[in-house]
XYZ file of C-alpha atoms in Angstrom:
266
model
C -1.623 -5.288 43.745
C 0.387 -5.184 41.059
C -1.014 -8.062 39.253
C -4.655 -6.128 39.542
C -3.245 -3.005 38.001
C -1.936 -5.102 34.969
C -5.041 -6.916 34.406
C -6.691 -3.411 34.832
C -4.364 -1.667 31.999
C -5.111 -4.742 29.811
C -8.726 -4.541 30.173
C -8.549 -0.537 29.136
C -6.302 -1.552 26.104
C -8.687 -4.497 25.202
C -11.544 -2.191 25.372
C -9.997 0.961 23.282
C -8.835 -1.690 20.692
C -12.447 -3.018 20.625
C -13.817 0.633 20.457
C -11.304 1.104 16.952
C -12.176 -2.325 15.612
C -16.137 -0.666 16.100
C -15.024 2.140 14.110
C -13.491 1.076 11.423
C -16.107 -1.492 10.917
C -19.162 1.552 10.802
C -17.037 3.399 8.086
C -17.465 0.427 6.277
C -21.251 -0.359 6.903
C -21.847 2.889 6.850
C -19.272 5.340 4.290
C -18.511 1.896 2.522
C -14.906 2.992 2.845
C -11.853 3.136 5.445
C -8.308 4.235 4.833
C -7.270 2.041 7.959
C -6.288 -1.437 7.482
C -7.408 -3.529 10.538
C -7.190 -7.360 9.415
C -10.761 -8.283 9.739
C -12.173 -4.979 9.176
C -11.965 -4.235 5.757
C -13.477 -5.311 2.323
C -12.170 -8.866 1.404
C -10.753 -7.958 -1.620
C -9.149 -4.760 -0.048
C -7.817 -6.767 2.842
C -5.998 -9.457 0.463
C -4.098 -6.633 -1.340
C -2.571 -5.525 1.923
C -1.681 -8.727 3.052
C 0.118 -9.715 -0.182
C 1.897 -6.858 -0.404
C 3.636 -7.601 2.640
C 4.242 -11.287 2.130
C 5.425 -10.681 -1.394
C 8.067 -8.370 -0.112
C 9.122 -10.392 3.389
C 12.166 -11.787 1.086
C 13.608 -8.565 0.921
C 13.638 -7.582 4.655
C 15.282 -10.389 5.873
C 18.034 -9.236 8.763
C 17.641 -5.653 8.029
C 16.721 -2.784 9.608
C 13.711 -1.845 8.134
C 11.237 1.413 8.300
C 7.940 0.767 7.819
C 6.054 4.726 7.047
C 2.343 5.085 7.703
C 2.656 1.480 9.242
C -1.465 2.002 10.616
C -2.376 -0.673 12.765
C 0.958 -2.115 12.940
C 0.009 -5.793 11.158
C 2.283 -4.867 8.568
C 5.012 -4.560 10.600
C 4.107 -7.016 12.096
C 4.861 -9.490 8.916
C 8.134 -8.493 8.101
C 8.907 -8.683 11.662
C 7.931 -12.614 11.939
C 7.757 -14.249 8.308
C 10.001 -11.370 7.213
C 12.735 -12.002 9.775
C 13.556 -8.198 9.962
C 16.336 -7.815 12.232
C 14.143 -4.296 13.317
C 11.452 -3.105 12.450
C 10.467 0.967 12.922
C 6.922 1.702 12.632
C 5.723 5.368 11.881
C 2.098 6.543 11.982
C 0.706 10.007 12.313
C -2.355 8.331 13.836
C -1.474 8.246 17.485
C -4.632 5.761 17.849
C -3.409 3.481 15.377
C -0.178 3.108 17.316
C -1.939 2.762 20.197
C -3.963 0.168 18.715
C -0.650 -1.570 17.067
C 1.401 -1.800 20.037
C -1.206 -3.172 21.925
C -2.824 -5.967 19.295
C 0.679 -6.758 17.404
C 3.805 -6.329 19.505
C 7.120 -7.873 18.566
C 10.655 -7.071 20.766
C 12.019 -5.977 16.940
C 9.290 -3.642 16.892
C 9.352 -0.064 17.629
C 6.606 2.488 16.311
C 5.948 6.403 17.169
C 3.255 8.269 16.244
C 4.851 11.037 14.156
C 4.687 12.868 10.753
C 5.806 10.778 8.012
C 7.559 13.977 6.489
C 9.701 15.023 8.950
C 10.117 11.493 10.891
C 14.068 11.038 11.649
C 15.853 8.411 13.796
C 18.624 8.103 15.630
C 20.297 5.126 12.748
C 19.753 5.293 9.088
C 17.368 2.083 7.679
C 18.488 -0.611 5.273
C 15.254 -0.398 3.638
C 12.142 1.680 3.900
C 8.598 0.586 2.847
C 5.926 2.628 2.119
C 2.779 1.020 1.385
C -0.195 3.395 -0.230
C 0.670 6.234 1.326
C 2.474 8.958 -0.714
C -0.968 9.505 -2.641
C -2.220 11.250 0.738
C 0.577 13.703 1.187
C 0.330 17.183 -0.578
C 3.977 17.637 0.175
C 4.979 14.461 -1.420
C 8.622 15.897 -2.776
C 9.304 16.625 0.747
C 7.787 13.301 1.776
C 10.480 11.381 -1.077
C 13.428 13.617 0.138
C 12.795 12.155 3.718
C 12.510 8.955 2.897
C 15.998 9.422 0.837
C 17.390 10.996 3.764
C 16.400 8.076 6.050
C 17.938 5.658 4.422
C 21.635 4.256 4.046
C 24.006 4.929 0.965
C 23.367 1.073 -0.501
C 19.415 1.719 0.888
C 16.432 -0.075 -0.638
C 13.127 1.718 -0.965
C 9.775 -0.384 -1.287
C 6.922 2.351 -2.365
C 3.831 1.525 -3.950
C 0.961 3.898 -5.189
C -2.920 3.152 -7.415
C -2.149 4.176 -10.818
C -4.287 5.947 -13.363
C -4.392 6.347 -16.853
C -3.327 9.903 -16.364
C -2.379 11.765 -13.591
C -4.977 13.953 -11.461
C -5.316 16.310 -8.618
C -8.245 15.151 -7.892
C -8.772 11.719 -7.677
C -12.069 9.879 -6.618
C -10.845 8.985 -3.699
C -11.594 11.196 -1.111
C -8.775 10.497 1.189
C -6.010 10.994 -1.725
C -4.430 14.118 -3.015
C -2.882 13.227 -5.867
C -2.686 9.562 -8.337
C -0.191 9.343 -10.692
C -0.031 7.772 -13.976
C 2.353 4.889 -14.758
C 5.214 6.786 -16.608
C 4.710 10.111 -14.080
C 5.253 8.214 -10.719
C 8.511 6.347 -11.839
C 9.533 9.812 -12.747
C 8.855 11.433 -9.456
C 11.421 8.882 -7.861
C 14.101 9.134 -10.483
C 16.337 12.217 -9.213
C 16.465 10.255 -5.806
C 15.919 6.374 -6.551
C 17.412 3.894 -9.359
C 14.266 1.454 -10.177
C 15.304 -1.876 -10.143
C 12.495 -3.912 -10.631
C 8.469 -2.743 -10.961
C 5.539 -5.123 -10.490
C 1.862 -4.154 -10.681
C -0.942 -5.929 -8.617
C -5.026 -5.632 -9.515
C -4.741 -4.033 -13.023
C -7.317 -3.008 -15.375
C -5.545 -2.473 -19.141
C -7.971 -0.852 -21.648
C -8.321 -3.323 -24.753
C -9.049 -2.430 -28.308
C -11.003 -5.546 -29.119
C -14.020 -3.885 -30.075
C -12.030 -1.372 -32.503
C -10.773 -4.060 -34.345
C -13.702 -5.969 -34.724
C -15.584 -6.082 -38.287
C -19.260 -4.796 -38.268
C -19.953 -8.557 -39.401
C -17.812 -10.014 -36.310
C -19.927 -7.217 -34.343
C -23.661 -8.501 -35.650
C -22.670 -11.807 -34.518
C -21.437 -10.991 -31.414
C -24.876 -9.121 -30.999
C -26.823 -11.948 -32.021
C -24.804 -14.145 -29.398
C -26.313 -11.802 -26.606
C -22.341 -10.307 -26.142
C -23.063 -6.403 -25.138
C -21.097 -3.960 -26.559
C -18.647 -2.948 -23.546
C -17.899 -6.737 -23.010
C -13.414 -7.216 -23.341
C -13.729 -3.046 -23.200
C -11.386 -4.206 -20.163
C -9.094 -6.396 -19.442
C -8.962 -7.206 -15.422
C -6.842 -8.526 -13.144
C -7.801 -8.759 -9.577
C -6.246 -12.268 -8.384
C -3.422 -10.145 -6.601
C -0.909 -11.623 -7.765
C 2.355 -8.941 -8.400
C 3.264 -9.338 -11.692
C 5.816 -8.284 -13.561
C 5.081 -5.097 -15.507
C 6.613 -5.744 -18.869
C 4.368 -8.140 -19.614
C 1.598 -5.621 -20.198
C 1.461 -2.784 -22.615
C 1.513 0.133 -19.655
C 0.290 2.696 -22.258
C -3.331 0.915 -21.714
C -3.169 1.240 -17.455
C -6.692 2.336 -16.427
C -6.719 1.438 -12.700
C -4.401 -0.878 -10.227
C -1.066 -0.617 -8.318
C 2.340 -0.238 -9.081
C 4.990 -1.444 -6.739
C 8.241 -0.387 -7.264
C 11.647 -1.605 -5.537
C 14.080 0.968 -5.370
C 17.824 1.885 -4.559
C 19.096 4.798 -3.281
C 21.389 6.712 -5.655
């Protein structure tokens, strides 16, 4: 019956969504790393960024039409769907799995997604806003990949891009899944032919601190005798991921975090 052939194409999709759940779950156990964000699946800490990244921007999706690049697993979309109250929501993923997995585990009737390359992607409306969430670090053809997202987008269109910062910029970052990671000053210049940047936050920094440069060799014999190593205030953390305002940091002394950047179209 028809009823039996439903249940039966639910049962495959249950077990396929199981199967990448299993997955993602060994590359942690096992790599101690994943590039996928499956809520549940990932380091705590790792998992929490994601998720406030797309609460803190649901209040500027509201009734819009809204692409969402690289949207993975599709919980992202997902938000600014529901709390966001996007009027429509376009997810794009190059992983035809993880839109398999997305339409299956978080479907929405404002939510499209195709599995397509985030560099070429076009559809048949331009957005109101795009977001792009940690992924312009994986692309070597990341010019191209800005110019599309430009192109995409609506004269008065808002762009939502974020990217880990360094202290300086390398081509070959740590991270085995990224290309490229920009420093502070060299990633707002990479969107300024295309994008005015209205406002910047950061989320999870690490500033460099000159506390122990400053102190006296008497203030540093104390601190020895107090048991206080050497290295201790060489950094100055943040990892309650909250998005802050960057101007209240000296940005010269970035070591490690993100940078979230909200963006118009010029």
């Amino acid at each position: 019956t028809d009823k039996e052939i439903m249940n039966n194409d639910i049962l495959l999709e249950e077990i396929f969504c199981l199967q990448y759940e299993m997955k993602a779950l060994s590359d942690i156990t096992l790599r101690k790393e994943s590039e996928r964000w499956i809520p549940g699946f990932l380091y705590k800490v790792t998992e929490e960024e994601h998720l406030d990244r797309y609460n803190f921007i649901s209040k500027y999706v509201k009734d819009k039409n809204v692409l969402d690049i690289a949207c993975g697993s599709g919980f992202g979309s997902y938000t600014m769907a529901t709390t966001g109250e996007a009027k429509k929501v376009i997810g794009v993923d190059l992983d035809k799995d993880a839109i398999r997995y997305a339409n299956h585990k978080f479907q929405n009737e404002k939510i499209k997604r195709f599995a397509e390359d985030a560099v070429k992607f076009r559809y048949s409306e331009k957005f109101d806003c795009a977001v792009s969430f940690e992924t312009i670090e994986h692309i070597p053809n990341y010019l191209d990949f800005i110019n599309n997202l430009y192109n995409n987008l609506k004269d008065d269109g808002q762009l939502i891009i974020s990217t880990p910062i360094r202290a300086t910029t390398t081509d070959k970052p740590i991270n085995p899944y990224h290309v490229i990671e920009w420093s502070f000053q060299d990633f707002l210049k990479l969107l300024e032919p295309l994008f005015l940047v209205e406002k910047i936050f950061v989320q999870n920094i690490s500033l460099h601190s000159e506390y122990y440069a400053k102190r006296t060799l008497l203030q540093r014999i104390k601190d020895k005798l107090r048991g206080i190593p050497p290295k201790m205030n060489s950094k100055i953390e943040y990892h309650n991921g909250i998005f802050e305002d960057y101007s209240k940091f000296d940005m010269s002394k970035i070591e490690t975090g993100y940078v979230i950047c909200v963006c118009k179209k010029k």
